[in-house]
Coordinates of C-alpha atoms in Angstrom, one line a residue:
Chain A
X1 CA -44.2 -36.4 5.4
X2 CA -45.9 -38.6 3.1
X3 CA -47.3 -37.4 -0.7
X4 CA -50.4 -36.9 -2.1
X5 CA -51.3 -36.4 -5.8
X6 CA -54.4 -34.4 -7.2
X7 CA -55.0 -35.0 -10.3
X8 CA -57.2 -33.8 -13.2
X9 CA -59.9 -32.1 -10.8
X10 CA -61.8 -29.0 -11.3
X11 CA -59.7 -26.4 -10.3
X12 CA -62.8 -25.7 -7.3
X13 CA -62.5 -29.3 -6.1
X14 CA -58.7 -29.2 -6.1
X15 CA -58.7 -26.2 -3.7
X16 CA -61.6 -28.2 -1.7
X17 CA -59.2 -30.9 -1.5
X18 CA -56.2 -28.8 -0.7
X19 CA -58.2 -26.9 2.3
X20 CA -59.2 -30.1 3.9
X21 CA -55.5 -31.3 4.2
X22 CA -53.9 -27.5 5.1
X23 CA -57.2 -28.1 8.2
X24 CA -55.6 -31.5 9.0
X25 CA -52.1 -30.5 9.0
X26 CA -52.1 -28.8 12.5
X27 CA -52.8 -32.0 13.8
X28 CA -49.2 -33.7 14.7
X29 CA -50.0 -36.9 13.9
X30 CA -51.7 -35.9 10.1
X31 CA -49.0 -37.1 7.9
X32 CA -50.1 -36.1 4.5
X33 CA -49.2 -33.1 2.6
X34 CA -50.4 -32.1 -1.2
X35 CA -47.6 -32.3 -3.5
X36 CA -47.6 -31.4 -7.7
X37 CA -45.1 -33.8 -8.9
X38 CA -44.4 -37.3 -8.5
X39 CA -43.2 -39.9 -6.5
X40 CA -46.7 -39.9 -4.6
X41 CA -47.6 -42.5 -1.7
X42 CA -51.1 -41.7 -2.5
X43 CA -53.3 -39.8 -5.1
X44 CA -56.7 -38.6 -5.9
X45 CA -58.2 -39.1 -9.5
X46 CA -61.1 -37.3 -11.1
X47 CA -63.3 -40.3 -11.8
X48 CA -63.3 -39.2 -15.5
X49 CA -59.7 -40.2 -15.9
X50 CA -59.0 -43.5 -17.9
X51 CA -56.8 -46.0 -16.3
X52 CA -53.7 -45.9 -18.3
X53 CA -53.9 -42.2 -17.7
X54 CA -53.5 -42.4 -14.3
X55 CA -49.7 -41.7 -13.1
X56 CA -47.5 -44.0 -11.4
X57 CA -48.1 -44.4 -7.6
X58 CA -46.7 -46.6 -4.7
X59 CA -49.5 -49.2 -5.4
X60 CA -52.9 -49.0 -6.6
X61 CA -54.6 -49.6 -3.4
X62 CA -53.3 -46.0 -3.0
X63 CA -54.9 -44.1 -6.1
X64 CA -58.4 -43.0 -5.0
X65 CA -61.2 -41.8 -7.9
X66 CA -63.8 -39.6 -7.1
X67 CA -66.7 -40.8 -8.8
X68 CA -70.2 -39.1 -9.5
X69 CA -72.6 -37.8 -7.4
X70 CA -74.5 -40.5 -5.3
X71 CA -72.5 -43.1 -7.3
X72 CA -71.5 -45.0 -3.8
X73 CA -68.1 -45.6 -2.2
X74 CA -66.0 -48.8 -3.6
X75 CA -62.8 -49.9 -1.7
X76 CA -60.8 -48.0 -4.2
X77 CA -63.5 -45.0 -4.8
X78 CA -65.5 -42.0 -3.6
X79 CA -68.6 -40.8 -4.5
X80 CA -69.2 -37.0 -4.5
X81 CA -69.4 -34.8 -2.9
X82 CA -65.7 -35.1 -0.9
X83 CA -66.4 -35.4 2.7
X84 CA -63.1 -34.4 4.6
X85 CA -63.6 -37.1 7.0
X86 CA -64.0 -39.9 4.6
X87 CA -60.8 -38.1 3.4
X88 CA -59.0 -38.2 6.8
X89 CA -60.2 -42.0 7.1
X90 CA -58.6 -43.0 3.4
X91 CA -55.4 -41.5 4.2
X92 CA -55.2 -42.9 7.9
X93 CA -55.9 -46.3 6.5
X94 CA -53.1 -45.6 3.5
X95 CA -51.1 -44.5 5.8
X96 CA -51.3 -48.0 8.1
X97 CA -50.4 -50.0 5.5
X98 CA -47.3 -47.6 4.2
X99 CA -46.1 -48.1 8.1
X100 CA -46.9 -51.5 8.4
X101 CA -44.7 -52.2 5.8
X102 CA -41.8 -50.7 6.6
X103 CA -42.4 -51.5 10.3
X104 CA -39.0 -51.2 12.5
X105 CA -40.1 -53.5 15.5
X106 CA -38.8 -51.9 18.7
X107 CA -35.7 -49.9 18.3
X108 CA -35.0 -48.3 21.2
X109 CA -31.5 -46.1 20.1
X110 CA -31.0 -45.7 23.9
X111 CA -30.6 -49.5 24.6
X112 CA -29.7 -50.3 21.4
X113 CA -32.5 -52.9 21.2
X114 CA -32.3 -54.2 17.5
X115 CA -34.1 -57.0 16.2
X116 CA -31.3 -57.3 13.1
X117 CA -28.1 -58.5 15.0
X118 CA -25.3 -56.7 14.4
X119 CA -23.2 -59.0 14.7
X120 CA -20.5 -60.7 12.0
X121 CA -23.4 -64.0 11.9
X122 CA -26.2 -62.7 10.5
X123 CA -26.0 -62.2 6.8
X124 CA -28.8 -61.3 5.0
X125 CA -29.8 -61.7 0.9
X126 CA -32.4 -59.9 -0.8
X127 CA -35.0 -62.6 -1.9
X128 CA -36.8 -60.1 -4.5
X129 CA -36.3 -56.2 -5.4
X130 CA -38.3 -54.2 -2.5
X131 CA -41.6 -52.8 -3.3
X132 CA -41.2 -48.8 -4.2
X133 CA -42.7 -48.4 -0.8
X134 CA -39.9 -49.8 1.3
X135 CA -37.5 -47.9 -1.0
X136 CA -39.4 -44.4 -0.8
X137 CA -36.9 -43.3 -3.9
X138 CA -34.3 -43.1 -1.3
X139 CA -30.8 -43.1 -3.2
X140 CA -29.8 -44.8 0.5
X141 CA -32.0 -46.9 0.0
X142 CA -31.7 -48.2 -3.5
X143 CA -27.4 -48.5 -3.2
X144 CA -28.4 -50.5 0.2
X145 CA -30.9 -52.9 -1.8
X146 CA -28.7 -53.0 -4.8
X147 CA -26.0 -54.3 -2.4
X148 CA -28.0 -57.2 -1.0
X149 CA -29.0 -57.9 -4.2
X150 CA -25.8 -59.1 -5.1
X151 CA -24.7 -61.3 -2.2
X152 CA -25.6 -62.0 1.4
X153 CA -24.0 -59.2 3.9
X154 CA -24.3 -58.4 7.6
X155 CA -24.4 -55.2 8.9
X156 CA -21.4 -54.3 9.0
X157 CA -20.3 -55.2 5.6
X158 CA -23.5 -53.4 4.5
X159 CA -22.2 -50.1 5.8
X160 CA -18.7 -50.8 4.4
X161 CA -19.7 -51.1 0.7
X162 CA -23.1 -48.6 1.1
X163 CA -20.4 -46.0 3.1
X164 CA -23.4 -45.7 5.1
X165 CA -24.1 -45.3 9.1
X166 CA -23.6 -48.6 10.5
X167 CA -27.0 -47.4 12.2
X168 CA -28.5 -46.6 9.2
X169 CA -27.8 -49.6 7.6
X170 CA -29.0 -51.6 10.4
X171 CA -33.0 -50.0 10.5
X172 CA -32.9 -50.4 6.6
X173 CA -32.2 -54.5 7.2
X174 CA -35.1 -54.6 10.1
X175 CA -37.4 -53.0 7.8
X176 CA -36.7 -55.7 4.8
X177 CA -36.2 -58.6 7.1
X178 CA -40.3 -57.4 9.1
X179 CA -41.6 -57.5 5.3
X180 CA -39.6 -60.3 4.3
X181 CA -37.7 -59.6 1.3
X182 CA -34.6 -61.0 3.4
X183 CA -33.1 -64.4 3.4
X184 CA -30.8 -65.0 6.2
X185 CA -28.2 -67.2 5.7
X186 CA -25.4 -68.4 8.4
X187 CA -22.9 -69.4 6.4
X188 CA -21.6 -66.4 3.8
X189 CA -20.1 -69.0 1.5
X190 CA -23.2 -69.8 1.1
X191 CA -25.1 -66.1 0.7
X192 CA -25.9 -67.2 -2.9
X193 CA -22.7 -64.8 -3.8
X194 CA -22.2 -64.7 -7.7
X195 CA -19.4 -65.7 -8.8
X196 CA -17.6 -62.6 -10.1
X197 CA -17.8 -62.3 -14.0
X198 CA -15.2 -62.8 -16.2
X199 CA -13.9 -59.1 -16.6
X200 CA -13.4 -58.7 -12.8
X201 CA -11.8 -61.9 -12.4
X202 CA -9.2 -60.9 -15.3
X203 CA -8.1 -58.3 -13.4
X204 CA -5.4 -59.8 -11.9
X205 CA -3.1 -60.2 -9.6
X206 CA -4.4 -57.8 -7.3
X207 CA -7.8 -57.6 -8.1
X208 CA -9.4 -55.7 -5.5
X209 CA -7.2 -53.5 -5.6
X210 CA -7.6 -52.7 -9.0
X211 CA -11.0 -53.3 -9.1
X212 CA -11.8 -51.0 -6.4
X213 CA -9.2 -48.8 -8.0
X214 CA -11.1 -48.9 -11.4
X215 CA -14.7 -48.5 -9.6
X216 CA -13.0 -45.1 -8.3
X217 CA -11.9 -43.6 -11.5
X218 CA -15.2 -44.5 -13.1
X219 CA -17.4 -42.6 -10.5
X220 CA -15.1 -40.0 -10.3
X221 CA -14.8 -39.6 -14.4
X222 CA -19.2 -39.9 -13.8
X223 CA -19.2 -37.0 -11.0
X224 CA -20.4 -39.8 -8.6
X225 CA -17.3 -38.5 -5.9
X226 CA -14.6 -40.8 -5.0
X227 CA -15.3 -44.8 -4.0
Chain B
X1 CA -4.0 -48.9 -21.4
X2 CA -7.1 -50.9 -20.3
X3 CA -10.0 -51.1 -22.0
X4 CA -13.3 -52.7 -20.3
X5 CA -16.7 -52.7 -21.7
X6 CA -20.5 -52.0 -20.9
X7 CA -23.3 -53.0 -22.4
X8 CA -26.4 -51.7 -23.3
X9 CA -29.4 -53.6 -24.3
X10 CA -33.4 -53.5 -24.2
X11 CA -36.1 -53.8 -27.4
X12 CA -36.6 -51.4 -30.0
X13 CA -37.5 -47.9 -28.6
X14 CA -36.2 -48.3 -24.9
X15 CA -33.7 -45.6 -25.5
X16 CA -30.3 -47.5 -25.6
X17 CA -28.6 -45.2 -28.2
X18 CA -29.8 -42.0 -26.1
X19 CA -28.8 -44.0 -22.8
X20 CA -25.3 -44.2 -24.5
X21 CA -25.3 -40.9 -25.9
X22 CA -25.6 -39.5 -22.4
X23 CA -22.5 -40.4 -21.1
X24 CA -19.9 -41.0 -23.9
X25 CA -17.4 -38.5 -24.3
X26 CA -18.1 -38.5 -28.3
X27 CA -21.2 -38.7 -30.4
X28 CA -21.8 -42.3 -30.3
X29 CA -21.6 -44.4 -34.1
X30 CA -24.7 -45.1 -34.5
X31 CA -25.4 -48.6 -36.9
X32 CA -29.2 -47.5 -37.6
X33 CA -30.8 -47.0 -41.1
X34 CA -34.4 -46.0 -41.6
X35 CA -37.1 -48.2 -40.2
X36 CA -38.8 -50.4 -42.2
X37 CA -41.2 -52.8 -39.9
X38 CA -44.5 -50.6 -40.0
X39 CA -44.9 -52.1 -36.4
X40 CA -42.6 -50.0 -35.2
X41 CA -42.6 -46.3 -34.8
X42 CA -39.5 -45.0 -35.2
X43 CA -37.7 -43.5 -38.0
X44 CA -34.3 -45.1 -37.3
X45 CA -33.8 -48.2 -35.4
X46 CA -30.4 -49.9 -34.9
X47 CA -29.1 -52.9 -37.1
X48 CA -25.6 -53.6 -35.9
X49 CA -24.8 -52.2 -33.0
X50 CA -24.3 -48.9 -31.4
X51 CA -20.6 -48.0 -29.9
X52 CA -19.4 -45.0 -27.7
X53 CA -16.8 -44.7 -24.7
X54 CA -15.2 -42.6 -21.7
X55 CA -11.8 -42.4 -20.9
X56 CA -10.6 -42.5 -17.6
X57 CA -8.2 -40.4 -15.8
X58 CA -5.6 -43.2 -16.3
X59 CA -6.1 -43.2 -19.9
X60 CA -8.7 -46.4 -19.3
X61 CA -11.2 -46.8 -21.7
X62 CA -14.7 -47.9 -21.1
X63 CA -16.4 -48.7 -24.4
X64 CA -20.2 -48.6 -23.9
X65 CA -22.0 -51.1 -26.9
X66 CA -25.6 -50.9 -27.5
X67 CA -27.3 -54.3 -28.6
X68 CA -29.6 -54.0 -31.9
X69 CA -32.9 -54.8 -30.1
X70 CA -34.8 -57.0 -32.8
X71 CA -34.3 -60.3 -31.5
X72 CA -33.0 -62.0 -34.7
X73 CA -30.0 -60.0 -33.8
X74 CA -29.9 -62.6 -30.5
X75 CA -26.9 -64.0 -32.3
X76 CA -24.6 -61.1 -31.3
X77 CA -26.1 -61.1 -27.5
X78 CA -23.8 -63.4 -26.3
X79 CA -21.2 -62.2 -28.0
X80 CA -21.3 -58.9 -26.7
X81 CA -22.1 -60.0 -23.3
X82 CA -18.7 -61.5 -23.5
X83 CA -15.9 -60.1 -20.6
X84 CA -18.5 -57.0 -20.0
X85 CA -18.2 -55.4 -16.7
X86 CA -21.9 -55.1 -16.6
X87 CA -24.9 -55.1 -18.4
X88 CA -28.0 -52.3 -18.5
X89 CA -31.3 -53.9 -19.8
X90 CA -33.7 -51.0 -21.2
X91 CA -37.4 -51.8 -21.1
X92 CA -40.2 -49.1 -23.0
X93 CA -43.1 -49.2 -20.4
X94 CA -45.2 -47.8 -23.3
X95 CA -44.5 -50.8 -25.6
X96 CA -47.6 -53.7 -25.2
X97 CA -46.4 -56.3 -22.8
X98 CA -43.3 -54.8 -21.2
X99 CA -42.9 -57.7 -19.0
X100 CA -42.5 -60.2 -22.1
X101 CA -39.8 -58.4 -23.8
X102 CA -38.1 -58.1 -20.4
X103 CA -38.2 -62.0 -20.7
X104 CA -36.9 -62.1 -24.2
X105 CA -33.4 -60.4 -22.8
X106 CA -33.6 -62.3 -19.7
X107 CA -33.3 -65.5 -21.3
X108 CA -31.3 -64.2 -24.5
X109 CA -28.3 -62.9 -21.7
X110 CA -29.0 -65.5 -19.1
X111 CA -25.7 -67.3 -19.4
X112 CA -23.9 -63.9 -19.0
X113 CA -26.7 -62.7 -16.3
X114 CA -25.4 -65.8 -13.6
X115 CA -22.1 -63.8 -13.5
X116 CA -22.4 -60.2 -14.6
X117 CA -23.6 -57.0 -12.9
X118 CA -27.0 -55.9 -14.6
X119 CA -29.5 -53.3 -13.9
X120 CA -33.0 -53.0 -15.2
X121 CA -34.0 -49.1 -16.2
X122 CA -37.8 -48.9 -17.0
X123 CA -39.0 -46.0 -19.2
X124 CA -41.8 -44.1 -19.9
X125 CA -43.1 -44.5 -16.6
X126 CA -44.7 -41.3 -16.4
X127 CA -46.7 -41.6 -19.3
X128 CA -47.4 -45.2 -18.7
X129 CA -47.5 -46.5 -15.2
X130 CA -48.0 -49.9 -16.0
X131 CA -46.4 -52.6 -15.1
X132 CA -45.7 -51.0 -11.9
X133 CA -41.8 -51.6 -10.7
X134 CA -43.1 -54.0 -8.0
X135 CA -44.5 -55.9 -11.1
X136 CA -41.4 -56.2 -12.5
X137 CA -39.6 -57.2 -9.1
X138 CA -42.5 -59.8 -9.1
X139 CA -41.7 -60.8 -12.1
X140 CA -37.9 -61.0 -11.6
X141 CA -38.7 -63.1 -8.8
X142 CA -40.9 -65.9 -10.6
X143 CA -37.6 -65.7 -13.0
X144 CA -35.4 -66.7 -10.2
X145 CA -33.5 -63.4 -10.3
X146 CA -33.1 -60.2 -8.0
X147 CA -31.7 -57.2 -9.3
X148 CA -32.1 -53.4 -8.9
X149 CA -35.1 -52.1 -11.3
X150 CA -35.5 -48.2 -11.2
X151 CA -37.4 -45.8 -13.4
X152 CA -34.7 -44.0 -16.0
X153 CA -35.3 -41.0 -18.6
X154 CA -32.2 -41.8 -20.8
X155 CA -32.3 -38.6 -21.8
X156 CA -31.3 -37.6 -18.6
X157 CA -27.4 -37.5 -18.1
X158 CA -28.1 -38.2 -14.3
X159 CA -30.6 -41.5 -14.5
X160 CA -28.1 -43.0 -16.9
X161 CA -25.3 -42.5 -14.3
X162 CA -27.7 -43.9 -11.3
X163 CA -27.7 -47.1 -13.8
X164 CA -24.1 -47.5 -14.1
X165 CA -23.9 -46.7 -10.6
X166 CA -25.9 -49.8 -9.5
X167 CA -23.8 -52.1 -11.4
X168 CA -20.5 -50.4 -9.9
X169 CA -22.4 -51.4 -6.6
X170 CA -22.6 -54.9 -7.7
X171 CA -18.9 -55.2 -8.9
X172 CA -17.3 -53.4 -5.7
X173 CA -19.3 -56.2 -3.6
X174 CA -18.4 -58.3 -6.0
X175 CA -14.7 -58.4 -4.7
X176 CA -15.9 -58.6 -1.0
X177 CA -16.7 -62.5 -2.2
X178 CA -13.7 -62.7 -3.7
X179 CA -11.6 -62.1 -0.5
X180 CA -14.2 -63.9 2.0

């Protein structure tokens, strides 16, 4: 389900608001539902509201001001009075472009028919930090990007170091690679890999191992359960 | 008895004392005396540097430094930065141009930042949305650099963890290039 904000309406406008999407949501394919607190994929401002009051959403082509009566629509505003279907319309179209974005091009899980190979070639680098869309505030998500960020991986790899769903992490790559934050690159001694900083590389002789062994204790010291 | 370090850096005001606060095991010592730059509105701000640490179940110690964030403290940046196992840059979204003093500790760590694990927490994003984090991802990217930027609340024990769990991230991979 995706989120919508309300903020700073009349508390008779906000119900008006909150009506029209409780009407839409017995429709299967309405997506929206009215949420309090942020992360929001989409919010509604009072027109009133001053620009650096507004809170933090996905991107402003998703914040939507309500504007006077008979003040006329903009690409990024409403006039009053809210019309439910000029509503409907606004989130359909917000909704197209959250989708588009994180467009999985045809996975069929029965066939297995994956556009991201799976296979040890493919290794894929993160070219720029994901839009907040593509991450969703997905913990998953975030330790998957955070991963890429650091040096080419293929799938596999992915899921070793995210201890995620091979699966999993397979849709996540599709979705970067459609919007293009990946860089694929054959060869991974050349995935751009950093080379490790002088603190790991003193740990020696058995540096994994200890690494790995020291990553443990500090997650586990953290509450983040064992590595 | 190993003893490994982390650093915490970011302008005046981002919260790196609190971030350190959050997660050592003993009230941090705290360098700070009272603020005198009129500019600035805190009461304290850091001169030397601020120091706390964890011990581990081995008897480990990670010691957890907190840069001063006036930049004619740049001096000690690379000296800190020295054999760290990572490095969190704090960033005020409330302070004027955000973006710029991200630049300032981009450049001022960017011999340590080809090599070491960093993380960029953004705070104050509640209150001030702007620069979005794709803005700063944008902006990353017209520095040359990728790395994971999340929203923080260092006075939240748990954001601070979800920082030092991306760079943990970046170390265990880290040692997958080491054996490739």
């Amino acid at each position: 389900m995706l989120r919508l904000g309300v903020y700073k309406f009349p508390s008779a406008e906000d119900a008006v608001i909150q009506t029209i999407i409780r009407l839409y949501a017995s429709d299967r394919e309405f997506s929206w539902r009215v949420v309090t607190e942020p992360p929001y994929d989409a919010l509604l401002v009072d027109g009133s509201v001053e620009p650096n009051e507004i809170p933090a959403c996905g991107t402003p082509e998703a914040i939507l001001r309500i504007t006077q009566l008979h003040s006329g629509d903009g690409s990024q505003t409403m006039a009053r009075p809210i019309r439910a279907d000029k509503l409907h319309k606004w989130l359909k179209d917000i909704e197209c472009g959250l989708r588009g974005s994180e467009s999985v091009l045809d996975i069929r899980w029965g066939d297995m028919e994956l556009e991201v190979e799976a296979s040890e070639s493919a290794w894929y680098k993160l070219r720029r930090w994901p839009s907040t869309l593509l991450l969703r505030h997905d913990a998953d998500n975030v330790r998957m990007a955070t991963l890429l960020s650091r040096r080419a991986l293929n799938a596999g790899w992915l899921a070793r170091y995210s201890r995620l769903p091979l699966s999993q992490c397979v849709l996540y790559l599709q979705t970067l690679k459609a919007a293009g934050y990946l860089e694929a690159q054959a060869d991974p001694e050349k995935g751009g890999l950093k080379k490790s900083s002088t603190a790991v590389a003193q740990i020696a002789p058995q540096r994994s191992t200890l690494v790995s062994g020291l990553v443990g204790r500090i997650r586990r010291h953290l509450g983040l359960g064992a590595a | 008895m190993t003893e490994y370090k982390l650093l915490f850096t970011g302008s005046v005001g981002a919260g790196k004392t609190t971030a350190i606060g959050c997660i050592s095991e003993s009230p941090p010592i705290v360098t700070d005396v009272l603020n005198s730059d009129a500019s600035i509105r805190k009461a304290r701000t850091t001169v030397g540097l601020d120091f706390g640490q964890f011990t581990l179940e081995n008897g480990d110690r990670i010691r957890l430094f907190g840069t001063p964030g006036q930049a004619r403290f740049d001096f000690l940046w690379k000296i800190l930065a020295r054999n760290a196992l990572g490095i969190v840059v704090l960033v005020d979204n409330s302070a004027p141009h955000p973006l710029d003093e991200l630049s300032i500790y981009m450049a001022g760590f960017a011999e340590a930042l080809q090599t070491v694990p960093f993380v960029i927490g953004v705070g104050r994003t509640e209150t001030h949305p702007h620069p979005s984090l794709d803005q700063y991802a944008q902006h990353l990217a017209s520095l040359g650099k990728v790395c994971p930027i999340v929203n923080v609340d260092v006075r939240k024990k748990e954001d601070v963890i979800q920082l030092v769990d991306a760079l943990l991230a970046q170390i265990e991979v880290d040692m997958a290039g080491e054996r490739a």
